[in-house]
Structures are given as C-alpha cells and as structure tokens.
PDB file of N, CA and C in Angstrom:
ATOM      1  N   MET A  36     -17.645  19.436  -0.594  1.00  0.00           N
ATOM      2  CA  MET A  36     -17.812  18.252   0.112  1.00  0.00           C
ATOM      3  C   MET A  36     -17.180  18.291   1.389  1.00  0.00           C
ATOM      4  N   SER A  37     -17.160  17.994   2.256  1.00  0.00           N
ATOM      5  CA  SER A  37     -16.994  18.038   3.692  1.00  0.00           C
ATOM      6  C   SER A  37     -15.294  17.192   4.103  1.00  0.00           C
ATOM      7  N   HIS A  38     -14.865  17.749   4.772  1.00  0.00           N
ATOM      8  CA  HIS A  38     -13.239  17.279   5.222  1.00  0.00           C
ATOM      9  C   HIS A  38     -13.287  15.933   5.191  1.00  0.00           C
ATOM     10  N   ASN A  39     -14.211  15.058   5.854  1.00  0.00           N
ATOM     11  CA  ASN A  39     -13.664  13.691   6.213  1.00  0.00           C
ATOM     12  C   ASN A  39     -14.025  12.881   4.654  1.00  0.00           C
ATOM     13  N   ASN A  40     -14.900  13.642   3.825  1.00  0.00           N
ATOM     14  CA  ASN A  40     -14.959  12.724   2.677  1.00  0.00           C
ATOM     15  C   ASN A  40     -13.794  13.099   2.055  1.00  0.00           C
ATOM     16  N   GLN A  41     -13.327  14.300   2.052  1.00  0.00           N
ATOM     17  CA  GLN A  41     -11.748  14.532   1.271  1.00  0.00           C
ATOM     18  C   GLN A  41     -11.238  13.754   1.391  1.00  0.00           C
ATOM     19  N   GLU A  42     -11.074  13.388   2.757  1.00  0.00           N
ATOM     20  CA  GLU A  42      -9.620  12.482   3.195  1.00  0.00           C
ATOM     21  C   GLU A  42      -9.727  10.962   2.794  1.00  0.00           C
ATOM     22  N   ARG A  43     -10.877  10.404   2.336  1.00  0.00           N
ATOM     23  CA  ARG A  43     -11.516   9.003   1.636  1.00  0.00           C
ATOM     24  C   ARG A  43     -11.344   9.335   0.281  1.00  0.00           C
ATOM     25  N   ASP A  44     -10.739  10.381  -0.556  1.00  0.00           N
ATOM     26  CA  ASP A  44     -10.789  10.510  -1.518  1.00  0.00           C
ATOM     27  C   ASP A  44      -9.825  10.315  -1.945  1.00  0.00           C
ATOM     28  N   VAL A  45      -9.598   9.367  -2.697  1.00  0.00           N
ATOM     29  CA  VAL A  45      -7.910   8.888  -3.651  1.00  0.00           C
ATOM     30  C   VAL A  45      -7.145   9.974  -3.847  1.00  0.00           C
ATOM     31  N   TYR A  46      -7.780  10.649  -4.910  1.00  0.00           N
ATOM     32  CA  TYR A  46      -7.140  12.207  -5.112  1.00  0.00           C
ATOM     33  C   TYR A  46      -6.416  12.951  -4.442  1.00  0.00           C
ATOM     34  N   VAL A  47      -7.349  13.190  -3.305  1.00  0.00           N
ATOM     35  CA  VAL A  47      -7.134  14.098  -2.609  1.00  0.00           C
ATOM     36  C   VAL A  47      -5.978  13.295  -1.760  1.00  0.00           C
ATOM     37  N   ALA A  48      -5.826  12.299  -1.210  1.00  0.00           N
ATOM     38  CA  ALA A  48      -5.029  11.459  -0.567  1.00  0.00           C
ATOM     39  C   ALA A  48      -3.444  11.158  -1.490  1.00  0.00           C
ATOM     40  N   ILE A  49      -3.566  11.461  -2.454  1.00  0.00           N
ATOM     41  CA  ILE A  49      -2.644  11.145  -3.801  1.00  0.00           C
ATOM     42  C   ILE A  49      -2.115  12.702  -3.984  1.00  0.00           C
ATOM     43  N   ALA A  50      -2.769  13.409  -3.914  1.00  0.00           N
ATOM     44  CA  ALA A  50      -2.214  15.124  -3.925  1.00  0.00           C
ATOM     45  C   ALA A  50      -1.113  15.724  -3.349  1.00  0.00           C
ATOM     46  N   ASP A  51      -0.714  15.091  -2.348  1.00  0.00           N
ATOM     47  CA  ASP A  51       0.470  15.408  -1.300  1.00  0.00           C
ATOM     48  C   ASP A  51       1.558  15.061  -2.095  1.00  0.00           C
ATOM     49  N   PRO A  52       2.572  15.671  -2.056  1.00  0.00           N
ATOM     50  CA  PRO A  52       4.210  14.717  -2.075  1.00  0.00           C
ATOM     51  C   PRO A  52       4.475  14.135  -1.047  1.00  0.00           C
ATOM     52  N   THR A  53       4.488  14.187   0.025  1.00  0.00           N
ATOM     53  CA  THR A  53       4.810  13.200   0.935  1.00  0.00           C
ATOM     54  C   THR A  53       4.252  11.997   1.515  1.00  0.00           C
ATOM     55  N   ARG A  54       2.537  12.383   1.012  1.00  0.00           N
ATOM     56  CA  ARG A  54       1.941  10.948   0.547  1.00  0.00           C
ATOM     57  C   ARG A  54       2.080  10.220  -0.155  1.00  0.00           C
ATOM     58  N   ARG A  55       2.327  10.908  -1.496  1.00  0.00           N
ATOM     59  CA  ARG A  55       3.286   9.922  -2.581  1.00  0.00           C
ATOM     60  C   ARG A  55       4.383   9.208  -2.249  1.00  0.00           C
ATOM     61  N   GLN A  56       5.325   9.993  -1.470  1.00  0.00           N
ATOM     62  CA  GLN A  56       6.451   9.217  -1.198  1.00  0.00           C
ATOM     63  C   GLN A  56       6.253   8.059  -0.272  1.00  0.00           C
ATOM     64  N   LEU A  57       5.143   8.236   0.552  1.00  0.00           N
ATOM     65  CA  LEU A  57       4.779   7.332   1.364  1.00  0.00           C
ATOM     66  C   LEU A  57       4.611   6.116   0.901  1.00  0.00           C
ATOM     67  N   LEU A  58       3.809   6.249  -0.408  1.00  0.00           N
ATOM     68  CA  LEU A  58       2.991   5.327  -1.074  1.00  0.00           C
ATOM     69  C   LEU A  58       4.164   4.781  -1.992  1.00  0.00           C
ATOM     70  N   ARG A  59       5.298   5.427  -2.318  1.00  0.00           N
ATOM     71  CA  ARG A  59       6.565   4.853  -3.021  1.00  0.00           C
ATOM     72  C   ARG A  59       7.367   3.798  -1.876  1.00  0.00           C
ATOM     73  N   LEU A  60       7.388   4.248  -0.952  1.00  0.00           N
ATOM     74  CA  LEU A  60       8.423   3.615  -0.036  1.00  0.00           C
ATOM     75  C   LEU A  60       7.478   2.184   0.504  1.00  0.00           C
ATOM     76  N   LEU A  61       6.032   2.590   0.667  1.00  0.00           N
ATOM     77  CA  LEU A  61       5.677   1.318   1.043  1.00  0.00           C
ATOM     78  C   LEU A  61       5.670   0.229  -0.466  1.00  0.00           C
ATOM     79  N   ALA A  62       5.451   0.607  -1.528  1.00  0.00           N
ATOM     80  CA  ALA A  62       5.301  -0.271  -2.754  1.00  0.00           C
ATOM     81  C   ALA A  62       6.913  -0.981  -2.798  1.00  0.00           C
ATOM     82  N   GLU A  63       7.694  -0.188  -2.580  1.00  0.00           N
ATOM     83  CA  GLU A  63       9.117  -0.855  -2.356  1.00  0.00           C
ATOM     84  C   GLU A  63       9.640  -1.824  -1.366  1.00  0.00           C
ATOM     85  N   ALA A  64       8.601  -1.946  -0.372  1.00  0.00           N
ATOM     86  CA  ALA A  64       8.933  -2.793   0.766  1.00  0.00           C
ATOM     87  C   ALA A  64       7.453  -3.434   0.786  1.00  0.00           C
ATOM     88  N   GLU A  65       7.749  -4.639   1.441  1.00  0.00           N
ATOM     89  CA  GLU A  65       6.339  -5.539   2.282  1.00  0.00           C
ATOM     90  C   GLU A  65       5.759  -4.617   2.777  1.00  0.00           C
ATOM     91  N   GLU A  66       6.544  -4.292   4.058  1.00  0.00           N
ATOM     92  CA  GLU A  66       5.565  -3.572   5.486  1.00  0.00           C
ATOM     93  C   GLU A  66       6.979  -2.866   6.035  1.00  0.00           C
ATOM     94  N   LEU A  67       6.843  -1.674   6.075  1.00  0.00           N
ATOM     95  CA  LEU A  67       7.530  -0.777   7.298  1.00  0.00           C
ATOM     96  C   LEU A  67       6.864  -0.162   8.558  1.00  0.00           C
ATOM     97  N   PRO A  68       7.421  -0.232   9.507  1.00  0.00           N
ATOM     98  CA  PRO A  68       6.881   0.278  10.946  1.00  0.00           C
ATOM     99  C   PRO A  68       6.941   1.828  10.597  1.00  0.00           C
ATOM    100  N   LEU A  69       6.182   2.601  11.335  1.00  0.00           N
ATOM    101  CA  LEU A  69       6.220   3.746  11.566  1.00  0.00           C
ATOM    102  C   LEU A  69       7.740   4.736  11.652  1.00  0.00           C
ATOM    103  N   HIS A  70       8.256   4.246  12.521  1.00  0.00           N
ATOM    104  CA  HIS A  70       9.594   4.878  12.830  1.00  0.00           C
ATOM    105  C   HIS A  70      10.520   4.616  11.452  1.00  0.00           C
ATOM    106  N   GLU A  71      10.169   3.719  10.863  1.00  0.00           N
ATOM    107  CA  GLU A  71      11.390   3.455   9.655  1.00  0.00           C
ATOM    108  C   GLU A  71      10.660   4.292   8.334  1.00  0.00           C
ATOM    109  N   LEU A  72       9.260   4.408   8.470  1.00  0.00           N
ATOM    110  CA  LEU A  72       8.655   5.650   7.211  1.00  0.00           C
ATOM    111  C   LEU A  72       9.065   6.956   7.953  1.00  0.00           C
ATOM    112  N   THR A  73       9.206   7.317   9.304  1.00  0.00           N
ATOM    113  CA  THR A  73       9.497   8.454   9.398  1.00  0.00           C
ATOM    114  C   THR A  73      11.232   9.168   8.885  1.00  0.00           C
ATOM    115  N   ALA A  74      11.784   7.898   9.210  1.00  0.00           N
ATOM    116  CA  ALA A  74      13.619   8.507   8.852  1.00  0.00           C
ATOM    117  C   ALA A  74      13.400   9.001   7.474  1.00  0.00           C
ATOM    118  N   HIS A  75      12.492   8.808   6.391  1.00  0.00           N
ATOM    119  CA  HIS A  75      12.807   9.031   5.372  1.00  0.00           C
ATOM    120  C   HIS A  75      11.991  10.565   5.229  1.00  0.00           C
ATOM    121  N   PHE A  76      12.091  11.127   6.288  1.00  0.00           N
ATOM    122  CA  PHE A  76      11.195  12.576   5.679  1.00  0.00           C
ATOM    123  C   PHE A  76      11.716  13.740   7.290  1.00  0.00           C
ATOM    124  N   HIS A  77      11.625  15.149   7.054  1.00  0.00           N
ATOM    125  CA  HIS A  77      12.250  15.896   7.965  1.00  0.00           C
ATOM    126  C   HIS A  77      10.449  16.198   8.566  1.00  0.00           C
ATOM    127  N   MET A  78      10.175  15.337   9.235  1.00  0.00           N
ATOM    128  CA  MET A  78       8.924  15.814  10.312  1.00  0.00           C
ATOM    129  C   MET A  78       9.131  14.708  11.136  1.00  0.00           C
ATOM    130  N   GLY A  79       8.079  15.240  12.524  1.00  0.00           N
ATOM    131  CA  GLY A  79       8.136  14.303  13.303  1.00  0.00           C
ATOM    132  C   GLY A  79       6.987  12.797  13.139  1.00  0.00           C
ATOM    133  N   ARG A  80       7.292  11.505  13.794  1.00  0.00           N
ATOM    134  CA  ARG A  80       6.311  10.830  13.983  1.00  0.00           C
ATOM    135  C   ARG A  80       4.939  11.330  13.791  1.00  0.00           C
ATOM    136  N   THR A  81       4.603  12.216  14.358  1.00  0.00           N
ATOM    137  CA  THR A  81       2.919  12.496  14.472  1.00  0.00           C
ATOM    138  C   THR A  81       2.481  13.012  12.928  1.00  0.00           C
ATOM    139  N   ALA A  82       3.250  13.977  12.414  1.00  0.00           N
ATOM    140  CA  ALA A  82       3.269  14.075  11.309  1.00  0.00           C
ATOM    141  C   ALA A  82       2.708  13.224  10.304  1.00  0.00           C
ATOM    142  N   VAL A  83       3.906  12.047  10.044  1.00  0.00           N
ATOM    143  CA  VAL A  83       3.952  11.124   9.343  1.00  0.00           C
ATOM    144  C   VAL A  83       2.787  10.356   9.249  1.00  0.00           C
ATOM    145  N   SER A  84       2.299   9.979  10.995  1.00  0.00           N
ATOM    146  CA  SER A  84       1.097   9.215  10.982  1.00  0.00           C
ATOM    147  C   SER A  84      -0.436  10.249  10.379  1.00  0.00           C
ATOM    148  N   LYS A  85      -0.050  11.334  10.548  1.00  0.00           N
ATOM    149  CA  LYS A  85      -1.292  11.969  10.061  1.00  0.00           C
ATOM    150  C   LYS A  85      -1.292  11.800   8.768  1.00  0.00           C
ATOM    151  N   HIS A  86      -0.131  11.449   7.994  1.00  0.00           N
ATOM    152  CA  HIS A  86      -0.217  11.368   6.477  1.00  0.00           C
ATOM    153  C   HIS A  86      -0.865  10.140   6.523  1.00  0.00           C
ATOM    154  N   LEU A  87      -0.695   9.181   7.059  1.00  0.00           N
ATOM    155  CA  LEU A  87      -0.726   7.763   6.928  1.00  0.00           C
ATOM    156  C   LEU A  87      -2.192   7.425   7.195  1.00  0.00           C
ATOM    157  N   THR A  88      -2.953   8.375   8.596  1.00  0.00           N
ATOM    158  CA  THR A  88      -4.206   8.187   8.280  1.00  0.00           C
ATOM    159  C   THR A  88      -4.758   8.321   6.852  1.00  0.00           C
ATOM    160  N   ILE A  89      -4.870   9.263   6.359  1.00  0.00           N
ATOM    161  CA  ILE A  89      -5.209   9.854   5.024  1.00  0.00           C
ATOM    162  C   ILE A  89      -5.260   9.165   4.204  1.00  0.00           C
ATOM    163  N   LEU A  90      -4.350   8.196   3.840  1.00  0.00           N
ATOM    164  CA  LEU A  90      -4.042   7.441   3.301  1.00  0.00           C
ATOM    165  C   LEU A  90      -5.171   5.845   3.584  1.00  0.00           C
ATOM    166  N   LYS A  91      -4.752   5.579   4.806  1.00  0.00           N
ATOM    167  CA  LYS A  91      -5.929   4.498   5.394  1.00  0.00           C
ATOM    168  C   LYS A  91      -7.238   4.985   4.816  1.00  0.00           C
ATOM    169  N   ASP A  92      -7.454   5.907   5.315  1.00  0.00           N
ATOM    170  CA  ASP A  92      -8.991   6.431   5.058  1.00  0.00           C
ATOM    171  C   ASP A  92      -9.120   6.379   3.429  1.00  0.00           C
ATOM    172  N   ALA A  93      -8.029   6.680   2.481  1.00  0.00           N
ATOM    173  CA  ALA A  93      -8.743   6.625   1.008  1.00  0.00           C
ATOM    174  C   ALA A  93      -8.314   5.227   0.553  1.00  0.00           C
ATOM    175  N   GLY A  94      -8.494   4.219   1.756  1.00  0.00           N
ATOM    176  CA  GLY A  94      -8.030   2.729   1.513  1.00  0.00           C
ATOM    177  C   GLY A  94      -6.738   2.184   0.647  1.00  0.00           C
ATOM    178  N   LEU A  95      -5.696   3.391   0.584  1.00  0.00           N
ATOM    179  CA  LEU A  95      -4.396   3.240   0.032  1.00  0.00           C
ATOM    180  C   LEU A  95      -3.396   2.523   1.041  1.00  0.00           C
ATOM    181  N   VAL A  96      -3.715   2.297   2.215  1.00  0.00           N
ATOM    182  CA  VAL A  96      -2.344   1.912   2.951  1.00  0.00           C
ATOM    183  C   VAL A  96      -3.597   0.829   4.422  1.00  0.00           C
ATOM    184  N   LEU A  97      -2.704  -0.181   4.834  1.00  0.00           N
ATOM    185  CA  LEU A  97      -3.612  -1.098   5.223  1.00  0.00           C
ATOM    186  C   LEU A  97      -2.205  -0.870   6.641  1.00  0.00           C
ATOM    187  N   ALA A  98      -3.194  -1.010   8.163  1.00  0.00           N
ATOM    188  CA  ALA A  98      -1.950  -1.254   8.998  1.00  0.00           C
ATOM    189  C   ALA A  98      -2.366  -2.133  10.096  1.00  0.00           C
ATOM    190  N   ARG A  99      -1.331  -2.835  10.748  1.00  0.00           N
ATOM    191  CA  ARG A  99      -1.460  -3.891  11.186  1.00  0.00           C
ATOM    192  C   ARG A  99      -0.451  -3.405  12.665  1.00  0.00           C
ATOM    193  N   LYS A 100      -1.141  -4.219  13.956  1.00  0.00           N
ATOM    194  CA  LYS A 100      -0.371  -3.873  15.068  1.00  0.00           C
ATOM    195  C   LYS A 100       0.633  -5.212  14.908  1.00  0.00           C
ATOM    196  N   ASP A 101       2.028  -4.733  15.622  1.00  0.00           N
ATOM    197  CA  ASP A 101       2.911  -5.899  16.043  1.00  0.00           C
ATOM    198  C   ASP A 101       3.475  -5.609  17.186  1.00  0.00           C
ATOM    199  N   GLY A 102       2.716  -5.907  18.262  1.00  0.00           N
ATOM    200  CA  GLY A 102       3.054  -5.806  19.474  1.00  0.00           C
ATOM    201  C   GLY A 102       2.689  -3.611  20.111  1.00  0.00           C
ATOM    202  N   ARG A 103       3.751  -3.370  20.189  1.00  0.00           N
ATOM    203  CA  ARG A 103       4.048  -1.808  20.468  1.00  0.00           C
ATOM    204  C   ARG A 103       4.077  -1.002  18.985  1.00  0.00           C
ATOM    205  N   GLU A 104       4.011  -1.849  18.212  1.00  0.00           N
ATOM    206  CA  GLU A 104       4.546  -0.983  16.807  1.00  0.00           C
ATOM    207  C   GLU A 104       3.452  -1.410  15.666  1.00  0.00           C
ATOM    208  N   THR A 105       3.244  -0.398  15.075  1.00  0.00           N
ATOM    209  CA  THR A 105       2.137  -0.598  14.135  1.00  0.00           C
ATOM    210  C   THR A 105       2.860  -0.377  12.907  1.00  0.00           C
ATOM    211  N   LYS A 106       2.667  -1.564  11.750  1.00  0.00           N
ATOM    212  CA  LYS A 106       3.413  -1.883  10.783  1.00  0.00           C
ATOM    213  C   LYS A 106       2.168  -1.414   9.629  1.00  0.00           C
ATOM    214  N   TYR A 107       2.894  -0.824   8.414  1.00  0.00           N
ATOM    215  CA  TYR A 107       2.046  -0.288   6.983  1.00  0.00           C
ATOM    216  C   TYR A 107       2.534  -1.287   6.192  1.00  0.00           C
ATOM    217  N   ARG A 108       1.401  -1.150   5.147  1.00  0.00           N
ATOM    218  CA  ARG A 108       1.628  -1.595   3.504  1.00  0.00           C
ATOM    219  C   ARG A 108       0.631  -0.948   3.204  1.00  0.00           C
ATOM    220  N   LEU A 109       0.994  -1.074   1.304  1.00  0.00           N
ATOM    221  CA  LEU A 109       0.455  -0.513   0.152  1.00  0.00           C
ATOM    222  C   LEU A 109      -0.380  -1.296   0.136  1.00  0.00           C
ATOM    223  N   HIS A 110      -1.792  -0.972  -0.246  1.00  0.00           N
ATOM    224  CA  HIS A 110      -2.866  -1.900  -0.614  1.00  0.00           C
ATOM    225  C   HIS A 110      -3.307  -0.561  -1.892  1.00  0.00           C
ATOM    226  N   ALA A 111      -2.712  -1.136  -3.000  1.00  0.00           N
ATOM    227  CA  ALA A 111      -2.682  -0.352  -4.106  1.00  0.00           C
ATOM    228  C   ALA A 111      -4.058  -0.489  -5.274  1.00  0.00           C
ATOM    229  N   ALA A 112      -4.935  -1.165  -4.571  1.00  0.00           N
ATOM    230  CA  ALA A 112      -6.338  -1.594  -5.669  1.00  0.00           C
ATOM    231  C   ALA A 112      -7.123  -0.025  -5.973  1.00  0.00           C
ATOM    232  N   PRO A 113      -7.025   0.806  -4.799  1.00  0.00           N
ATOM    233  CA  PRO A 113      -8.115   2.209  -5.156  1.00  0.00           C
ATOM    234  C   PRO A 113      -7.212   2.894  -6.008  1.00  0.00           C
ATOM    235  N   LEU A 114      -6.063   2.884  -6.430  1.00  0.00           N
ATOM    236  CA  LEU A 114      -4.938   3.517  -7.635  1.00  0.00           C
ATOM    237  C   LEU A 114      -5.857   3.289  -8.750  1.00  0.00           C
ATOM    238  N   GLN A 115      -6.343   1.838  -8.843  1.00  0.00           N
ATOM    239  CA  GLN A 115      -6.790   1.462 -10.356  1.00  0.00           C
ATOM    240  C   GLN A 115      -7.842   3.000 -11.129  1.00  0.00           C
ATOM    241  N   GLU A 116      -8.673   3.392 -10.056  1.00  0.00           N
ATOM    242  CA  GLU A 116      -9.724   4.532 -10.362  1.00  0.00           C
ATOM    243  C   GLU A 116      -8.563   5.829 -11.096  1.00  0.00           C
ATOM    244  N   VAL A 117      -7.393   5.958 -10.256  1.00  0.00           N
ATOM    245  CA  VAL A 117      -6.708   7.261 -10.987  1.00  0.00           C
ATOM    246  C   VAL A 117      -5.913   6.503 -12.221  1.00  0.00           C
ATOM    247  N   GLN A 118      -5.540   5.141 -12.340  1.00  0.00           N
ATOM    248  CA  GLN A 118      -4.933   4.702 -13.553  1.00  0.00           C
ATOM    249  C   GLN A 118      -6.118   4.829 -14.597  1.00  0.00           C
ATOM    250  N   ASP A 119      -7.585   4.664 -14.740  1.00  0.00           N
ATOM    251  CA  ASP A 119      -8.218   4.464 -15.562  1.00  0.00           C
ATOM    252  C   ASP A 119      -8.692   6.020 -15.882  1.00  0.00           C
ATOM    253  N   TRP A 120      -8.560   7.008 -14.622  1.00  0.00           N
ATOM    254  CA  TRP A 120      -8.954   8.278 -15.327  1.00  0.00           C
ATOM    255  C   TRP A 120      -7.462   8.753 -16.173  1.00  0.00           C
ATOM    256  N   VAL A 121      -6.364   8.198 -15.892  1.00  0.00           N
ATOM    257  CA  VAL A 121      -5.428   8.683 -16.800  1.00  0.00           C
ATOM    258  C   VAL A 121      -5.447   8.134 -18.062  1.00  0.00           C
ATOM    259  N   ALA A 122      -5.761   6.717 -18.231  1.00  0.00           N
ATOM    260  CA  ALA A 122      -5.556   6.456 -19.349  1.00  0.00           C
ATOM    261  C   ALA A 122      -6.666   6.768 -20.119  1.00  0.00           C
ATOM    262  N   PHE A 123      -7.886   7.130 -19.692  1.00  0.00           N
ATOM    263  CA  PHE A 123      -8.958   7.892 -20.530  1.00  0.00           C
ATOM    264  C   PHE A 123      -8.487   9.296 -21.136  1.00  0.00           C
ATOM    265  N   TYR A 124      -7.350  10.272 -20.397  1.00  0.00           N
ATOM    266  CA  TYR A 124      -6.719  11.139 -21.218  1.00  0.00           C
ATOM    267  C   TYR A 124      -5.715  10.913 -21.487  1.00  0.00           C
ATOM    268  N   GLU A 125      -4.922   9.767 -21.613  1.00  0.00           N
ATOM    269  CA  GLU A 125      -3.863   9.243 -22.380  1.00  0.00           C
ATOM    270  C   GLU A 125      -4.590   9.006 -23.965  1.00  0.00           C
ATOM    271  N   SER A 126      -5.420   7.933 -23.833  1.00  0.00           N
ATOM    272  CA  SER A 126      -6.102   7.963 -25.151  1.00  0.00           C
ATOM    273  C   SER A 126      -7.135   9.266 -25.805  1.00  0.00           C
ATOM    274  N   PHE A 127      -7.083  10.337 -25.212  1.00  0.00           N
ATOM    275  CA  PHE A 127      -7.638  11.226 -25.735  1.00  0.00           C
ATOM    276  C   PHE A 127      -6.625  12.384 -25.845  1.00  0.00           C
ATOM    277  N   TRP A 128      -5.292  12.323 -25.789  1.00  0.00           N
ATOM    278  CA  TRP A 128      -4.257  13.299 -26.286  1.00  0.00           C
ATOM    279  C   TRP A 128      -3.695  12.564 -27.315  1.00  0.00           C
ATOM    280  N   LYS A 129      -3.816  11.354 -27.602  1.00  0.00           N
ATOM    281  CA  LYS A 129      -3.250  10.504 -28.096  1.00  0.00           C
ATOM    282  C   LYS A 129      -3.806  10.499 -29.848  1.00  0.00           C
ATOM    283  N   GLN A 130      -5.459  10.737 -29.673  1.00  0.00           N
ATOM    284  CA  GLN A 130      -6.056  10.835 -30.586  1.00  0.00           C
ATOM    285  C   GLN A 130      -5.884  12.659 -31.306  1.00  0.00           C
ATOM    286  N   ARG A 131      -5.753  13.386 -30.296  1.00  0.00           N
ATOM    287  CA  ARG A 131      -5.520  14.843 -30.670  1.00  0.00           C
ATOM    288  C   ARG A 131      -4.156  14.997 -31.445  1.00  0.00           C
ATOM    289  N   MET A 132      -3.117  14.179 -31.134  1.00  0.00           N
ATOM    290  CA  MET A 132      -1.997  14.369 -31.941  1.00  0.00           C
ATOM    291  C   MET A 132      -1.829  13.699 -32.851  1.00  0.00           C
ATOM    292  N   ASP A 133      -2.875  12.547 -33.564  1.00  0.00           N
ATOM    293  CA  ASP A 133      -2.788  11.871 -34.757  1.00  0.00           C
ATOM    294  C   ASP A 133      -3.508  12.996 -35.741  1.00  0.00           C
ATOM    295  N   GLN A 134      -4.496  13.778 -35.047  1.00  0.00           N
ATOM    296  CA  GLN A 134      -5.333  14.706 -36.129  1.00  0.00           C
ATOM    297  C   GLN A 134      -4.519  15.582 -36.542  1.00  0.00           C
ATOM    298  N   LEU A 135      -3.618  16.403 -35.608  1.00  0.00           N
ATOM    299  CA  LEU A 135      -2.427  17.096 -35.470  1.00  0.00           C
ATOM    300  C   LEU A 135      -1.552  16.873 -36.801  1.00  0.00           C
ATOM    301  N   GLN A 136      -1.255  15.510 -36.506  1.00  0.00           N
ATOM    302  CA  GLN A 136      -0.193  14.725 -37.568  1.00  0.00           C
ATOM    303  C   GLN A 136      -1.009  14.836 -38.710  1.00  0.00           C
ATOM    304  N   ARG A 137      -1.984  14.119 -38.789  1.00  0.00           N
ATOM    305  CA  ARG A 137      -2.654  14.104 -40.362  1.00  0.00           C
ATOM    306  C   ARG A 137      -2.563  15.767 -41.085  1.00  0.00           C
ATOM    307  N   LEU A 138      -3.195  16.768 -40.018  1.00  0.00           N
ATOM    308  CA  LEU A 138      -3.675  17.855 -40.674  1.00  0.00           C
ATOM    309  C   LEU A 138      -2.164  18.153 -41.154  1.00  0.00           C
ATOM    310  N   LEU A 139      -0.901  17.992 -40.353  1.00  0.00           N
ATOM    311  CA  LEU A 139       0.547  18.597 -40.712  1.00  0.00           C
ATOM    312  C   LEU A 139       0.743  17.956 -42.219  1.00  0.00           C
ATOM    313  N   GLU A 140       0.877  16.350 -42.512  1.00  0.00           N
ATOM    314  CA  GLU A 140       1.042  15.748 -43.379  1.00  0.00           C
ATOM    315  C   GLU A 140       0.182  16.250 -44.738  1.00  0.00           C
ATOM    316  N   GLU A 141      -1.112  16.343 -44.304  1.00  0.00           N
ATOM    317  CA  GLU A 141      -2.128  16.997 -45.931  1.00  0.00           C
ATOM    318  C   GLU A 141      -1.175  18.517 -46.147  1.00  0.00           C
ATOM    319  N   ASN A 142      -0.577  19.616 -45.345  1.00  0.00           N
ATOM    320  CA  ASN A 142      -0.223  20.830 -45.561  1.00  0.00           C
ATOM    321  C   ASN A 142       1.359  20.995 -46.578  1.00  0.00           C
TER     322      ASN A 142
END
C-alpha cells in the first residue's frame, strides 16, 4: 500500500495515540481551533497540523476556515467500519468463551 493510501485508511489514522487523543478532544467539543488543540500536546502546531491532516484524509475530521483560523470538528461516520470490525471479534470471543464454559461445566 502506498504512503498516500495508508493516510486515507481509518485504521492507520487511529493507530497513533496522538491522533486518538485529537479525536477524543474533538468528540468532547463541537469545534476547536488548531491553537486550542495544540495546547493539549507537547509538540508544535506544525506537528499537530500534520496529525490533523492524516485524520482529514481518513475522513475523520472536517476543517473550516474562520478568518485566519482553521477550526476542526469530528466526523465520526468512518469509525463505523472499526466498530463493525470490533463487533465481529467481540461475537467471536463470546462464542469461544461460551464453548469453554460449557466444557468446564461438563467436567
């Protein structure tokens, strides 16, 4: 997979802890400007902006210009793919644990 395609992948986008924290911050607020998001990290605006670009490329963040400022908001719809994937394995492991429980009860 090329570097550009990886940036558009939701799983790649959420793999980084900084980006997951950015998503959490945006989930807790309707919209935040870059300088407010940057205040939560030990890195500069450029680094935070690069993380936001990856999230935007994956469709997880929307950006809007407001004068000289860019404001960001969460667009959580692409996370449904992750939820569906996790739900499958949740069901898988529940079935396995039920099987194990039945085996333990038989012995």
